[in-house]
Amino acid sequence: AQHAASAVERARIRLQAAGLRNDTAEDRKALTELANADPGNPDQWRAVGDAQFAAHAYGEAAAAFRRQLALVPDNQNALNQLAYAAANAGDLPAAVETLRRYQAAAPNDANAIDSLGDVYLLSGRLREAEQLYLGAYRKNPKFLDGADQFKAAMARLMTGDIAGATEIHERYIQSVAGSSGHVAEIERAEWAFASGRRKEAYQQVLS
């Protein structure tokens, strides 16, 4: 016990020193050392995962989130973060399986469906992403202020179907009309510009 305590203390000192030097690489090493010195603490593994993810070290991030989940199996944030780490590391099957676990743990949470859409989008599976975003919207239209419809429109746009994407985007505009921060004319102008119709975008702004 005394040896473990001293290992934790050494890791904390190393972490503090890294912070003072603003040394992010050393910070990640110290966080990992601290987690290994206190392996039963899920918060330590979460911190390692977050730091590695921020550094785009996705394989290491995924490994840390798995260690966290071994201690807290149904932690929804850990499941979500593991899925994104796995997807960014190129492991789509692991990302999908993790988000299925998230859905089973929280069947009424639209975020699990939205995240699955993001994972498919990252993997270039645009039609699946679109359908998942629309499914997340149906599950909870208020989630992300209705932005899943916008994300579905973007996924369709990425397939080259401008007309279909614009139809989805118009439904998004209608659903958020009157909400704080949403002005239909500006939303339409921004969409026209994003979809390559610059002349129409300028006309929207000037009208």
PDB file of C-alpha atoms in Angstrom:
ATOM      1  CA  ALA A   1       0.000   0.000   0.000  1.00  0.00           C
ATOM      2  CA  GLN A   2       2.834   2.355   0.849  1.00  0.00           C
ATOM      3  CA  HIS A   3       4.552   1.578  -2.457  1.00  0.00           C
ATOM      4  CA  ALA A   4       1.316   2.259  -4.372  1.00  0.00           C
ATOM      5  CA  ALA A   5       0.802   5.545  -2.573  1.00  0.00           C
ATOM      6  CA  SER A   6       4.318   6.689  -3.399  1.00  0.00           C
ATOM      7  CA  ALA A   7       3.825   5.761  -7.059  1.00  0.00           C
ATOM      8  CA  VAL A   8       0.653   7.841  -7.170  1.00  0.00           C
ATOM      9  CA  GLU A   9       2.423  10.744  -5.508  1.00  0.00           C
ATOM     10  CA  ARG A  10       5.332  10.589  -7.957  1.00  0.00           C
ATOM     11  CA  ALA A  11       2.923  10.569 -10.886  1.00  0.00           C
ATOM     12  CA  ARG A  12       1.054  13.571  -9.489  1.00  0.00           C
ATOM     13  CA  ILE A  13       4.291  15.515  -9.090  1.00  0.00           C
ATOM     14  CA  ARG A  14       5.263  14.655 -12.661  1.00  0.00           C
ATOM     15  CA  LEU A  15       1.824  15.769 -13.841  1.00  0.00           C
ATOM     16  CA  GLN A  16       2.106  19.086 -12.002  1.00  0.00           C
ATOM     17  CA  ALA A  17       5.564  19.691 -13.459  1.00  0.00           C
ATOM     18  CA  ALA A  18       4.288  18.991 -16.963  1.00  0.00           C
ATOM     19  CA  GLY A  19       1.476  21.463 -16.429  1.00  0.00           C
ATOM     20  CA  LEU A  20       3.866  24.165 -15.280  1.00  0.00           C
ATOM     21  CA  ARG A  21       5.968  23.652 -18.408  1.00  0.00           C
ATOM     22  CA  ASN A  22       2.872  23.391 -20.616  1.00  0.00           C
ATOM     23  CA  ASP A  23       4.341  20.149 -21.937  1.00  0.00           C
ATOM     24  CA  THR A  24       1.372  18.262 -23.371  1.00  0.00           C
ATOM     25  CA  ALA A  25       3.361  15.182 -24.371  1.00  0.00           C
ATOM     26  CA  GLU A  26       4.798  14.843 -20.869  1.00  0.00           C
ATOM     27  CA  ASP A  27       1.334  15.552 -19.461  1.00  0.00           C
ATOM     28  CA  ARG A  28      -0.085  12.527 -21.304  1.00  0.00           C
ATOM     29  CA  LYS A  29       2.761  10.335 -20.039  1.00  0.00           C
ATOM     30  CA  ALA A  30       2.174  11.521 -16.481  1.00  0.00           C
ATOM     31  CA  LEU A  31      -1.571  10.927 -16.734  1.00  0.00           C
ATOM     32  CA  THR A  32      -0.917   7.381 -17.951  1.00  0.00           C
ATOM     33  CA  GLU A  33       1.576   6.815 -15.141  1.00  0.00           C
ATOM     34  CA  LEU A  34      -0.972   8.068 -12.619  1.00  0.00           C
ATOM     35  CA  ALA A  35      -3.708   5.807 -14.036  1.00  0.00           C
ATOM     36  CA  ASN A  36      -1.382   2.787 -13.902  1.00  0.00           C
ATOM     37  CA  ALA A  37      -0.485   3.653 -10.305  1.00  0.00           C
ATOM     38  CA  ASP A  38      -4.167   3.898  -9.392  1.00  0.00           C
ATOM     39  CA  PRO A  39      -5.736   1.390 -11.831  1.00  0.00           C
ATOM     40  CA  GLY A  40      -9.055   1.043 -10.033  1.00  0.00           C
ATOM     41  CA  ASN A  41      -9.921   4.726 -10.496  1.00  0.00           C
ATOM     42  CA  PRO A  42     -12.100   5.163 -13.625  1.00  0.00           C
ATOM     43  CA  ASP A  43     -11.684   8.935 -13.564  1.00  0.00           C
ATOM     44  CA  GLN A  44      -7.943   8.535 -14.115  1.00  0.00           C
ATOM     45  CA  TRP A  45      -8.513   6.425 -17.223  1.00  0.00           C
ATOM     46  CA  ARG A  46     -11.073   8.915 -18.502  1.00  0.00           C
ATOM     47  CA  ALA A  47      -8.499  11.697 -18.136  1.00  0.00           C
ATOM     48  CA  VAL A  48      -5.951   9.633 -20.087  1.00  0.00           C
ATOM     49  CA  GLY A  49      -8.492   8.931 -22.811  1.00  0.00           C
ATOM     50  CA  ASP A  50      -9.503  12.576 -23.114  1.00  0.00           C
ATOM     51  CA  ALA A  51      -5.872  13.727 -23.297  1.00  0.00           C
ATOM     52  CA  GLN A  52      -4.905  11.125 -25.891  1.00  0.00           C
ATOM     53  CA  PHE A  53      -7.987  11.909 -27.968  1.00  0.00           C
ATOM     54  CA  ALA A  54      -7.156  15.623 -27.922  1.00  0.00           C
ATOM     55  CA  ALA A  55      -3.676  14.734 -29.164  1.00  0.00           C
ATOM     56  CA  HIS A  56      -5.196  12.618 -31.989  1.00  0.00           C
ATOM     57  CA  ALA A  57      -3.635   9.498 -30.471  1.00  0.00           C
ATOM     58  CA  TYR A  58      -6.847   7.596 -31.076  1.00  0.00           C
ATOM     59  CA  GLY A  59      -5.578   4.073 -30.477  1.00  0.00           C
ATOM     60  CA  GLU A  60      -4.210   5.051 -27.067  1.00  0.00           C
ATOM     61  CA  ALA A  61      -7.426   6.941 -26.312  1.00  0.00           C
ATOM     62  CA  ALA A  62      -9.521   3.885 -27.144  1.00  0.00           C
ATOM     63  CA  ALA A  63      -7.371   1.702 -24.893  1.00  0.00           C
ATOM     64  CA  ALA A  64      -7.842   4.127 -21.987  1.00  0.00           C
ATOM     65  CA  PHE A  65     -11.607   4.324 -22.450  1.00  0.00           C
ATOM     66  CA  ARG A  66     -11.744   0.523 -22.476  1.00  0.00           C
ATOM     67  CA  ARG A  67      -9.932   0.504 -19.130  1.00  0.00           C
ATOM     68  CA  GLN A  68     -12.496   2.982 -17.819  1.00  0.00           C
ATOM     69  CA  LEU A  69     -15.375   0.850 -19.091  1.00  0.00           C
ATOM     70  CA  ALA A  70     -13.930  -2.251 -17.452  1.00  0.00           C
ATOM     71  CA  LEU A  71     -14.577  -0.431 -14.174  1.00  0.00           C
ATOM     72  CA  VAL A  72     -17.870   1.298 -15.090  1.00  0.00           C
ATOM     73  CA  PRO A  73     -19.373  -0.832 -17.899  1.00  0.00           C
ATOM     74  CA  ASP A  74     -22.471   1.262 -18.634  1.00  0.00           C
ATOM     75  CA  ASN A  75     -20.896   4.718 -18.447  1.00  0.00           C
ATOM     76  CA  GLN A  76     -22.536   6.460 -21.387  1.00  0.00           C
ATOM     77  CA  ASN A  77     -19.886   9.148 -21.827  1.00  0.00           C
ATOM     78  CA  ALA A  78     -17.130   6.518 -21.889  1.00  0.00           C
ATOM     79  CA  LEU A  79     -19.033   4.434 -24.430  1.00  0.00           C
ATOM     80  CA  ASN A  80     -19.545   7.499 -26.595  1.00  0.00           C
ATOM     81  CA  GLN A  81     -15.901   8.572 -26.390  1.00  0.00           C
ATOM     82  CA  LEU A  82     -14.641   5.061 -27.079  1.00  0.00           C
ATOM     83  CA  ALA A  83     -16.769   4.907 -30.209  1.00  0.00           C
ATOM     84  CA  TYR A  84     -15.343   8.163 -31.570  1.00  0.00           C
ATOM     85  CA  ALA A  85     -11.795   7.079 -30.707  1.00  0.00           C
ATOM     86  CA  ALA A  86     -12.283   3.728 -32.438  1.00  0.00           C
ATOM     87  CA  ALA A  87     -13.844   5.370 -35.497  1.00  0.00           C
ATOM     88  CA  ASN A  88     -11.008   7.874 -35.801  1.00  0.00           C
ATOM     89  CA  ALA A  89      -8.533   5.009 -35.427  1.00  0.00           C
ATOM     90  CA  GLY A  90     -10.198   3.336 -38.422  1.00  0.00           C
ATOM     91  CA  ASP A  91     -11.957   0.562 -36.485  1.00  0.00           C
ATOM     92  CA  LEU A  92     -15.566   0.976 -37.633  1.00  0.00           C
ATOM     93  CA  PRO A  93     -16.804  -2.407 -36.303  1.00  0.00           C
ATOM     94  CA  ALA A  94     -15.579  -1.578 -32.779  1.00  0.00           C
ATOM     95  CA  ALA A  95     -17.159   1.878 -32.957  1.00  0.00           C
ATOM     96  CA  VAL A  96     -20.509   0.469 -34.082  1.00  0.00           C
ATOM     97  CA  GLU A  97     -20.466  -2.301 -31.457  1.00  0.00           C
ATOM     98  CA  THR A  98     -19.702   0.235 -28.733  1.00  0.00           C
ATOM     99  CA  LEU A  99     -22.570   2.481 -29.762  1.00  0.00           C
ATOM    100  CA  ARG A 100     -24.920  -0.508 -29.840  1.00  0.00           C
ATOM    101  CA  ARG A 101     -23.914  -1.048 -26.209  1.00  0.00           C
ATOM    102  CA  TYR A 102     -24.670   2.629 -25.566  1.00  0.00           C
ATOM    103  CA  GLN A 103     -28.117   2.245 -27.159  1.00  0.00           C
ATOM    104  CA  ALA A 104     -28.831  -0.836 -25.037  1.00  0.00           C
ATOM    105  CA  ALA A 105     -27.783   1.029 -21.880  1.00  0.00           C
ATOM    106  CA  ALA A 106     -29.801   4.155 -22.755  1.00  0.00           C
ATOM    107  CA  PRO A 107     -32.572   3.218 -25.239  1.00  0.00           C
ATOM    108  CA  ASN A 108     -34.262   6.615 -24.979  1.00  0.00           C
ATOM    109  CA  ASP A 109     -31.102   8.674 -25.583  1.00  0.00           C
ATOM    110  CA  ALA A 110     -30.955  10.253 -29.049  1.00  0.00           C
ATOM    111  CA  ASN A 111     -27.251  10.912 -28.608  1.00  0.00           C
ATOM    112  CA  ALA A 112     -26.382   7.250 -29.144  1.00  0.00           C
ATOM    113  CA  ILE A 113     -28.104   7.330 -32.554  1.00  0.00           C
ATOM    114  CA  ASP A 114     -26.595  10.708 -33.445  1.00  0.00           C
ATOM    115  CA  SER A 115     -23.105   9.448 -32.559  1.00  0.00           C
ATOM    116  CA  LEU A 116     -23.631   6.366 -34.716  1.00  0.00           C
ATOM    117  CA  GLY A 117     -24.483   8.735 -37.552  1.00  0.00           C
ATOM    118  CA  ASP A 118     -21.226  10.602 -36.939  1.00  0.00           C
ATOM    119  CA  VAL A 119     -19.275   7.330 -36.970  1.00  0.00           C
ATOM    120  CA  TYR A 120     -20.774   6.312 -40.304  1.00  0.00           C
ATOM    121  CA  LEU A 121     -20.120   9.792 -41.694  1.00  0.00           C
ATOM    122  CA  LEU A 122     -16.471   9.545 -40.644  1.00  0.00           C
ATOM    123  CA  SER A 123     -16.319   6.225 -42.474  1.00  0.00           C
ATOM    124  CA  GLY A 124     -17.855   7.617 -45.653  1.00  0.00           C
ATOM    125  CA  ARG A 125     -21.122   5.696 -45.310  1.00  0.00           C
ATOM    126  CA  LEU A 126     -23.209   8.736 -46.065  1.00  0.00           C
ATOM    127  CA  ARG A 127     -26.650   7.226 -46.641  1.00  0.00           C
ATOM    128  CA  GLU A 128     -26.483   5.279 -43.378  1.00  0.00           C
ATOM    129  CA  ALA A 129     -25.366   8.452 -41.603  1.00  0.00           C
ATOM    130  CA  GLU A 130     -28.296  10.400 -43.040  1.00  0.00           C
ATOM    131  CA  GLN A 131     -30.833   7.811 -41.899  1.00  0.00           C
ATOM    132  CA  LEU A 132     -29.350   7.681 -38.416  1.00  0.00           C
ATOM    133  CA  TYR A 133     -29.440  11.469 -38.066  1.00  0.00           C
ATOM    134  CA  LEU A 134     -33.090  11.457 -39.085  1.00  0.00           C
ATOM    135  CA  GLY A 135     -33.705   8.638 -36.617  1.00  0.00           C
ATOM    136  CA  ALA A 136     -32.082  10.652 -33.841  1.00  0.00           C
ATOM    137  CA  TYR A 137     -34.304  13.594 -34.745  1.00  0.00           C
ATOM    138  CA  ARG A 138     -37.423  11.423 -34.589  1.00  0.00           C
ATOM    139  CA  LYS A 139     -36.297  10.047 -31.234  1.00  0.00           C
ATOM    140  CA  ASN A 140     -35.922  13.551 -29.772  1.00  0.00           C
ATOM    141  CA  PRO A 141     -36.639  16.587 -31.987  1.00  0.00           C
ATOM    142  CA  LYS A 142     -35.241  18.899 -29.300  1.00  0.00           C
ATOM    143  CA  PHE A 143     -31.853  17.161 -29.110  1.00  0.00           C
ATOM    144  CA  LEU A 144     -29.095  19.532 -30.298  1.00  0.00           C
ATOM    145  CA  ASP A 145     -31.833  22.079 -31.024  1.00  0.00           C
ATOM    146  CA  GLY A 146     -32.993  19.946 -33.938  1.00  0.00           C
ATOM    147  CA  ALA A 147     -29.567  19.955 -35.600  1.00  0.00           C
ATOM    148  CA  ASP A 148     -29.784  16.293 -36.590  1.00  0.00           C
ATOM    149  CA  GLN A 149     -31.935  17.339 -39.542  1.00  0.00           C
ATOM    150  CA  PHE A 150     -29.186  19.726 -40.602  1.00  0.00           C
ATOM    151  CA  LYS A 151     -26.604  16.963 -40.229  1.00  0.00           C
ATOM    152  CA  ALA A 152     -28.794  14.687 -42.355  1.00  0.00           C
ATOM    153  CA  ALA A 153     -28.957  17.381 -45.024  1.00  0.00           C
ATOM    154  CA  MET A 154     -25.158  17.704 -44.986  1.00  0.00           C
ATOM    155  CA  ALA A 155     -24.740  13.935 -45.295  1.00  0.00           C
ATOM    156  CA  ARG A 156     -27.070  13.922 -48.325  1.00  0.00           C
ATOM    157  CA  LEU A 157     -25.229  16.919 -49.806  1.00  0.00           C
ATOM    158  CA  MET A 158     -21.965  14.999 -49.575  1.00  0.00           C
ATOM    159  CA  THR A 159     -23.462  12.354 -51.882  1.00  0.00           C
ATOM    160  CA  GLY A 160     -23.922  15.045 -54.553  1.00  0.00           C
ATOM    161  CA  ASP A 161     -27.723  15.131 -54.293  1.00  0.00           C
ATOM    162  CA  ILE A 162     -28.223  18.883 -53.892  1.00  0.00           C
ATOM    163  CA  ALA A 163     -31.989  18.806 -54.465  1.00  0.00           C
ATOM    164  CA  GLY A 164     -32.569  16.052 -51.910  1.00  0.00           C
ATOM    165  CA  ALA A 165     -30.277  17.720 -49.410  1.00  0.00           C
ATOM    166  CA  THR A 166     -32.047  21.055 -49.862  1.00  0.00           C
ATOM    167  CA  GLU A 167     -35.409  19.387 -49.219  1.00  0.00           C
ATOM    168  CA  ILE A 168     -34.129  18.003 -45.899  1.00  0.00           C
ATOM    169  CA  HIS A 169     -32.575  21.353 -45.034  1.00  0.00           C
ATOM    170  CA  GLU A 170     -35.849  23.144 -45.686  1.00  0.00           C
ATOM    171  CA  ARG A 171     -37.560  20.812 -43.205  1.00  0.00           C
ATOM    172  CA  TYR A 172     -34.832  21.726 -40.729  1.00  0.00           C
ATOM    173  CA  ILE A 173     -35.490  25.436 -41.266  1.00  0.00           C
ATOM    174  CA  GLN A 174     -39.222  24.955 -40.752  1.00  0.00           C
ATOM    175  CA  SER A 175     -38.649  22.997 -37.541  1.00  0.00           C
ATOM    176  CA  VAL A 176     -36.404  25.641 -35.971  1.00  0.00           C
ATOM    177  CA  ALA A 177     -38.248  28.693 -37.304  1.00  0.00           C
ATOM    178  CA  GLY A 178     -38.674  31.214 -34.541  1.00  0.00           C
ATOM    179  CA  SER A 179     -36.119  29.584 -32.266  1.00  0.00           C
ATOM    180  CA  SER A 180     -33.459  31.777 -30.728  1.00  0.00           C
ATOM    181  CA  GLY A 181     -30.588  32.387 -33.130  1.00  0.00           C
ATOM    182  CA  HIS A 182     -32.392  31.049 -36.197  1.00  0.00           C
ATOM    183  CA  VAL A 183     -33.393  33.387 -39.047  1.00  0.00           C
ATOM    184  CA  ALA A 184     -34.859  31.483 -41.978  1.00  0.00           C
ATOM    185  CA  GLU A 185     -33.576  33.831 -44.699  1.00  0.00           C
ATOM    186  CA  ILE A 186     -30.024  33.711 -43.359  1.00  0.00           C
ATOM    187  CA  GLU A 187     -30.186  29.930 -42.931  1.00  0.00           C
ATOM    188  CA  ARG A 188     -31.315  29.562 -46.554  1.00  0.00           C
ATOM    189  CA  ALA A 189     -28.596  31.903 -47.803  1.00  0.00           C
ATOM    190  CA  GLU A 190     -25.901  30.013 -45.896  1.00  0.00           C
ATOM    191  CA  TRP A 191     -27.216  26.732 -47.277  1.00  0.00           C
ATOM    192  CA  ALA A 192     -27.275  28.023 -50.837  1.00  0.00           C
ATOM    193  CA  PHE A 193     -23.652  29.102 -50.451  1.00  0.00           C
ATOM    194  CA  ALA A 194     -22.628  25.780 -48.870  1.00  0.00           C
ATOM    195  CA  SER A 195     -24.290  23.830 -51.674  1.00  0.00           C
ATOM    196  CA  GLY A 196     -22.461  25.782 -54.378  1.00  0.00           C
ATOM    197  CA  ARG A 197     -25.287  28.110 -55.400  1.00  0.00           C
ATOM    198  CA  ARG A 198     -23.494  31.369 -54.681  1.00  0.00           C
ATOM    199  CA  LYS A 199     -25.612  33.578 -56.915  1.00  0.00           C
ATOM    200  CA  GLU A 200     -28.744  32.374 -55.157  1.00  0.00           C
ATOM    201  CA  ALA A 201     -27.046  32.932 -51.799  1.00  0.00           C
ATOM    202  CA  TYR A 202     -26.287  36.558 -52.662  1.00  0.00           C
ATOM    203  CA  GLN A 203     -29.878  37.065 -53.791  1.00  0.00           C
ATOM    204  CA  GLN A 204     -31.131  35.632 -50.502  1.00  0.00           C
ATOM    205  CA  VAL A 205     -28.963  38.066 -48.551  1.00  0.00           C
ATOM    206  CA  LEU A 206     -29.922  41.096 -50.632  1.00  0.00           C
ATOM    207  CA  SER A 207     -33.652  40.367 -50.832  1.00  0.00           C
TER     208      SER A 207
END
